Amino acid sequence: MPKRYKEEFKTMHNVFDQFTDRNIFKLISEGHFDGLIGPINLGKESNTFVAKKGDEKVLLKIYRLQNCDFNRMYDYIKYDPRYQHLKKRRREIIFAWCQREFRNLLKARELGIAVPKPITFKFNILVMELIGDPAPKLKDMPPSNPQECYEKILLSMKKLYKSGLVHSDLSPFNILMENDIPYIIDWSQCTSKENPLAKEYLKRDIKNIYHYFNKFNLSITLEQMEKKIKGK
Ligand SMILES: Nc1ncnc2c1ncn2[C@@H]1O[C@H](COP(=O)(O)OP(=O)(O)O)[C@@H](O)[C@H]1O
Ligand SMILES: [Mg+2]
């Protein structure tokens, strides 16, 4: 590692707690990436970073162990049948949140939905493919063909629903545009259809997508969207 790079790396690591820092180094020694390049986003529950891997780059999503609204996280996960036995303990919830995003990404990929390829996770750290360098969000990058883009997203929602899941945080903020492909990101809230709140989440996802694409004068309605997603 060049000296300058080492210095920057050290500075960046000062922001992590010891536990996270240790696990970043473990992931490096396991060969998942070589080091951090810089932050992309500081979010409510997690921060995202670009990391270097040889000549390539990967994305790190690091869930914060401190300063996160873990009550909200618990409320979101407790009804997911896959996490029914989870105790309301801060760390357990944060780790489950990270694991759930990894599992959901794997599942979505299996279903043929365009998502970043999940690479690995360790406790509160998730490593995945970096889309673009990084790619812009749909909200900032109108698609060249709105109808086509809308249909791709609708098909993804349908595939997901058919497999028994609802994204639950779908909006133009969580879709990245790369080569005109809408990549759906931010999968930690994605829950099972059995979740008693899943119907509400689906409605909200549909509304967010509808409001975005309605601006392009496509002939769509909320009812039509719901029917298509739930249809055979
Ligand atoms: N795989 C990825 N490739 C490129 N950028 C990403 C990727 N995942 C996340 N990002 C960027 O990081 C931001 C935050 O990630 P996200 O998963 O949406 O977490 P949050 O819960 O903070 O919204 C995204 O809005 C996007 O700009
Ligand atoms: Mg997001």
Short mmCIF file of C-alpha atoms and ligand atoms in Angstrom, two decimals:
data_model
loop_
_atom_site.label_atom_id
_atom_site.label_comp_id
_atom_site.label_asym_id
_atom_site.label_seq_id
_atom_site.Cartn_x
_atom_site.Cartn_y
_atom_site.Cartn_z
CA MET A 1 0.00 0.00 0.00
CA PRO A 2 1.50 3.45 -0.93
CA LYS A 3 2.35 5.69 2.05
CA ARG A 4 -0.18 8.42 1.19
CA TYR A 5 -2.88 5.86 0.88
CA LYS A 6 -1.91 4.36 4.23
CA GLU A 7 -2.23 7.78 5.91
CA GLU A 8 -5.68 8.42 4.44
CA PHE A 9 -6.69 4.97 5.44
CA LYS A 10 -5.63 5.57 9.03
CA THR A 11 -7.59 8.83 9.23
CA MET A 12 -10.72 7.17 7.93
CA HIS A 13 -10.41 4.36 10.40
CA ASN A 14 -10.52 6.79 13.30
CA VAL A 15 -14.25 7.12 12.75
CA PHE A 16 -14.92 3.44 13.40
CA ASP A 17 -15.35 1.85 16.78
CA GLN A 18 -12.74 -0.76 17.67
CA PHE A 19 -14.99 -3.72 16.99
CA THR A 20 -15.83 -2.50 13.49
CA ASP A 21 -12.24 -1.55 12.78
CA ARG A 22 -11.05 -5.03 13.78
CA ASN A 23 -13.57 -6.66 11.53
CA ILE A 24 -12.66 -4.44 8.59
CA PHE A 25 -9.10 -5.70 9.01
CA LYS A 26 -10.31 -9.29 9.24
CA LEU A 27 -12.20 -8.86 5.97
CA ILE A 28 -9.05 -7.39 4.41
CA SER A 29 -6.95 -10.33 5.61
CA GLU A 30 -9.55 -12.72 4.22
CA GLY A 31 -8.98 -11.03 0.85
CA HIS A 32 -12.39 -9.45 0.29
CA PHE A 33 -10.84 -6.02 -0.34
CA ASP A 34 -7.52 -4.23 0.17
CA GLY A 35 -8.56 -1.04 1.94
CA LEU A 36 -11.06 1.80 2.03
CA ILE A 37 -10.99 4.56 -0.58
CA GLY A 38 -13.62 6.96 0.70
CA PRO A 39 -17.18 7.45 1.95
CA ILE A 40 -20.20 7.66 -0.38
CA ASN A 41 -22.96 8.32 2.05
CA LEU A 42 -23.57 8.76 5.76
CA GLY A 43 -27.06 7.43 6.43
CA LYS A 44 -29.42 6.97 9.36
CA GLU A 45 -28.37 3.45 10.27
CA SER A 46 -25.34 2.84 8.13
CA ASN A 47 -22.50 4.46 6.23
CA THR A 48 -21.37 3.37 2.79
CA PHE A 49 -17.79 3.39 1.53
CA VAL A 50 -15.93 2.53 -1.63
CA ALA A 51 -13.15 0.03 -1.05
CA LYS A 52 -10.33 -1.04 -3.31
CA LYS A 53 -9.85 -4.60 -4.47
CA GLY A 54 -6.89 -4.95 -6.83
CA ASP A 55 -7.81 -2.90 -9.88
CA GLU A 56 -11.47 -3.05 -8.95
CA LYS A 57 -13.69 -1.49 -6.36
CA VAL A 58 -16.34 -2.86 -4.02
CA LEU A 59 -18.90 -1.26 -1.76
CA LEU A 60 -18.92 -1.52 2.03
CA LYS A 61 -22.08 -0.84 3.96
CA ILE A 62 -21.27 -0.50 7.62
CA TYR A 63 -24.15 -0.47 10.06
CA ARG A 64 -23.41 1.82 12.95
CA LEU A 65 -23.28 0.18 16.37
CA GLN A 66 -23.85 3.56 18.03
CA ASN A 67 -26.19 6.40 17.09
CA CYS A 68 -28.69 4.31 15.23
CA ASP A 69 -32.36 4.09 15.93
CA PHE A 70 -32.36 0.48 16.94
CA ASN A 71 -35.93 0.68 18.29
CA ARG A 72 -37.05 1.48 14.77
CA MET A 73 -34.86 -1.32 13.43
CA TYR A 74 -36.42 -3.73 15.90
CA ASP A 75 -39.95 -2.66 14.92
CA TYR A 76 -39.10 -3.32 11.30
CA ILE A 77 -37.64 -6.77 11.85
CA LYS A 78 -39.73 -8.27 14.66
CA TYR A 79 -42.65 -9.24 12.42
CA ASP A 80 -40.46 -10.92 9.82
CA PRO A 81 -41.07 -14.66 10.38
CA ARG A 82 -37.43 -15.28 9.48
CA TYR A 83 -36.39 -13.29 12.57
CA GLN A 84 -39.16 -14.15 15.00
CA HIS A 85 -36.83 -15.34 17.74
CA LEU A 86 -34.69 -12.28 17.75
CA LYS A 87 -34.23 -10.72 21.20
CA LYS A 88 -34.38 -6.98 21.59
CA ARG A 89 -30.67 -6.58 22.09
CA ARG A 90 -28.96 -3.75 20.27
CA ARG A 91 -26.08 -5.71 18.71
CA GLU A 92 -28.15 -8.73 17.79
CA ILE A 93 -30.62 -6.52 15.98
CA ILE A 94 -27.97 -4.62 14.10
CA PHE A 95 -26.21 -7.84 13.05
CA ALA A 96 -29.53 -9.37 11.98
CA TRP A 97 -30.31 -6.24 9.98
CA CYS A 98 -27.00 -6.61 8.11
CA GLN A 99 -27.50 -10.35 7.59
CA ARG A 100 -31.04 -9.75 6.35
CA GLU A 101 -29.77 -7.33 3.71
CA PHE A 102 -27.23 -9.95 2.55
CA ARG A 103 -29.88 -12.70 2.41
CA ASN A 104 -32.34 -10.47 0.59
CA LEU A 105 -29.71 -9.45 -1.96
CA LEU A 106 -28.88 -13.10 -2.63
CA LYS A 107 -32.55 -13.96 -3.02
CA ALA A 108 -33.23 -11.01 -5.33
CA ARG A 109 -30.28 -11.98 -7.47
CA GLU A 110 -31.54 -15.55 -7.71
CA LEU A 111 -34.86 -14.15 -8.91
CA GLY A 112 -33.13 -12.27 -11.71
CA ILE A 113 -33.67 -8.82 -10.22
CA ALA A 114 -30.90 -6.30 -10.99
CA VAL A 115 -29.14 -5.75 -7.64
CA PRO A 116 -25.52 -5.34 -6.52
CA LYS A 117 -23.92 -8.76 -6.16
CA PRO A 118 -23.52 -9.56 -2.46
CA ILE A 119 -19.96 -10.64 -1.62
CA THR A 120 -19.87 -11.32 2.12
CA PHE A 121 -20.89 -9.96 5.51
CA LYS A 122 -19.40 -9.97 8.97
CA PHE A 123 -21.41 -8.74 11.97
CA ASN A 124 -22.31 -5.15 10.99
CA ILE A 125 -20.31 -4.98 7.75
CA LEU A 126 -21.70 -5.90 4.36
CA VAL A 127 -19.53 -6.13 1.23
CA MET A 128 -21.12 -5.98 -2.19
CA GLU A 129 -20.52 -5.09 -5.80
CA LEU A 130 -20.15 -1.36 -6.44
CA ILE A 131 -22.65 -0.21 -9.05
CA GLY A 132 -21.11 2.47 -11.30
CA ASP A 133 -18.36 4.54 -9.70
CA PRO A 134 -20.76 5.02 -7.92
CA ALA A 135 -23.92 5.21 -10.04
CA PRO A 136 -26.47 8.04 -9.62
CA LYS A 137 -29.84 7.47 -8.02
CA LEU A 138 -32.94 7.31 -10.20
CA LYS A 139 -34.24 10.46 -8.46
CA ASP A 140 -31.25 12.40 -9.88
CA MET A 141 -30.96 10.63 -13.20
CA PRO A 142 -34.16 10.41 -15.26
CA PRO A 143 -34.16 7.31 -17.45
CA SER A 144 -33.72 7.74 -21.19
CA ASN A 145 -36.79 5.57 -21.72
CA PRO A 146 -39.16 6.02 -18.77
CA GLN A 147 -41.68 3.43 -19.98
CA GLU A 148 -39.01 0.76 -20.30
CA CYS A 149 -37.48 1.64 -16.95
CA TYR A 150 -40.87 1.58 -15.27
CA GLU A 151 -41.62 -1.84 -16.72
CA LYS A 152 -38.30 -3.23 -15.53
CA ILE A 153 -38.96 -2.03 -12.00
CA LEU A 154 -42.52 -3.32 -12.05
CA LEU A 155 -41.31 -6.73 -13.21
CA SER A 156 -38.78 -6.80 -10.37
CA MET A 157 -41.53 -5.96 -7.87
CA LYS A 158 -43.67 -8.73 -9.32
CA LYS A 159 -40.88 -11.33 -9.14
CA LEU A 160 -40.16 -10.35 -5.58
CA TYR A 161 -43.79 -10.49 -4.51
CA LYS A 162 -44.26 -13.84 -6.19
CA SER A 163 -41.34 -15.19 -4.16
CA GLY A 164 -43.00 -14.01 -0.95
CA LEU A 165 -41.13 -10.77 -0.28
CA VAL A 166 -41.80 -7.03 -0.25
CA HIS A 167 -38.89 -4.56 -0.50
CA SER A 168 -40.52 -2.09 1.93
CA ASP A 169 -38.23 0.86 1.18
CA LEU A 170 -38.53 1.10 -2.56
CA SER A 171 -38.31 4.59 -4.03
CA PRO A 172 -36.23 6.55 -6.58
CA PHE A 173 -33.74 7.07 -3.72
CA ASN A 174 -33.01 3.34 -3.59
CA ILE A 175 -32.66 2.68 -7.29
CA LEU A 176 -29.31 3.29 -8.99
CA MET A 177 -29.08 3.87 -12.74
CA GLU A 178 -26.20 2.28 -14.61
CA ASN A 179 -26.30 1.72 -18.39
CA ASP A 180 -30.03 2.38 -18.21
CA ILE A 181 -30.49 -0.59 -15.90
CA PRO A 182 -32.36 0.22 -12.67
CA TYR A 183 -30.49 -1.51 -9.82
CA ILE A 184 -32.53 -1.83 -6.66
CA ILE A 185 -30.50 -1.29 -3.47
CA ASP A 186 -31.04 -0.96 0.29
CA TRP A 187 -32.52 -4.38 1.07
CA SER A 188 -32.32 -4.53 4.85
CA GLN A 189 -36.00 -3.68 5.34
CA CYS A 190 -37.21 -6.19 2.76
CA THR A 191 -39.61 -8.47 4.59
CA SER A 192 -41.73 -11.55 4.13
CA LYS A 193 -45.30 -11.25 2.84
CA GLU A 194 -46.39 -12.90 6.09
CA ASN A 195 -45.34 -9.79 8.00
CA PRO A 196 -48.67 -8.18 9.10
CA LEU A 197 -47.34 -4.83 7.88
CA ALA A 198 -46.24 -6.14 4.45
CA LYS A 199 -49.47 -4.98 2.76
CA GLU A 200 -48.86 -1.42 3.92
CA TYR A 201 -45.22 -1.56 2.84
CA LEU A 202 -46.19 -2.82 -0.61
CA LYS A 203 -48.73 -0.01 -0.97
CA ARG A 204 -46.07 2.52 -0.06
CA ASP A 205 -43.53 1.01 -2.49
CA ILE A 206 -46.12 1.12 -5.27
CA LYS A 207 -47.03 4.73 -4.47
CA ASN A 208 -43.40 5.86 -4.53
CA ILE A 209 -42.78 4.29 -7.92
CA TYR A 210 -46.10 5.51 -9.26
CA HIS A 211 -45.47 9.14 -8.23
CA TYR A 212 -42.06 9.14 -9.83
CA PHE A 213 -43.13 7.69 -13.17
CA ASN A 214 -46.43 9.53 -13.32
CA LYS A 215 -44.39 12.68 -14.02
CA PHE A 216 -43.43 11.20 -17.39
CA ASN A 217 -47.06 10.97 -18.48
CA LEU A 218 -47.11 7.19 -18.70
CA SER A 219 -50.62 5.83 -18.64
CA ILE A 220 -50.41 4.04 -15.29
CA THR A 221 -52.65 3.81 -12.25
CA LEU A 222 -52.00 2.58 -8.74
CA GLU A 223 -54.65 -0.15 -9.14
CA GLN A 224 -53.12 -1.34 -12.36
CA MET A 225 -49.71 -1.55 -10.76
CA GLU A 226 -50.99 -3.52 -7.78
CA LYS A 227 -52.83 -5.91 -10.07
CA LYS A 228 -49.74 -6.51 -12.20
CA ILE A 229 -47.52 -7.12 -9.18
CA LYS A 230 -49.96 -9.52 -7.56
CA GLY A 231 -51.05 -11.17 -10.81
CA LYS A 232 -49.93 -14.65 -11.86
N1 LIG B 1 -23.89 -1.24 -4.37
C1 LIG B 1 -23.81 0.07 -4.44
N2 LIG B 1 -23.16 0.66 -5.48
C2 LIG B 1 -23.06 2.01 -5.55
N3 LIG B 1 -23.56 2.85 -4.64
C3 LIG B 1 -24.22 2.34 -3.58
C4 LIG B 1 -24.40 0.93 -3.44
N4 LIG B 1 -25.09 0.70 -2.30
C5 LIG B 1 -25.34 1.90 -1.77
N5 LIG B 1 -24.83 2.90 -2.52
C6 LIG B 1 -24.88 4.35 -2.23
O1 LIG B 1 -24.95 4.56 -0.83
C7 LIG B 1 -26.16 5.20 -0.48
C8 LIG B 1 -26.72 4.61 0.82
O2 LIG B 1 -26.96 3.22 0.65
P1 LIG B 1 -28.33 2.55 1.08
O3 LIG B 1 -28.16 1.08 0.93
O4 LIG B 1 -29.44 3.19 0.32
O5 LIG B 1 -28.40 2.90 2.64
P2 LIG B 1 -29.33 3.91 3.47
O6 LIG B 1 -30.08 3.00 4.38
O7 LIG B 1 -28.38 4.78 4.18
O8 LIG B 1 -30.24 4.64 2.54
C9 LIG B 1 -27.07 4.98 -1.68
O9 LIG B 1 -28.02 5.99 -1.80
C10 LIG B 1 -26.10 4.99 -2.83
O10 LIG B 1 -25.80 6.31 -3.20
MG MG B 2 -31.20 4.12 0.85
#
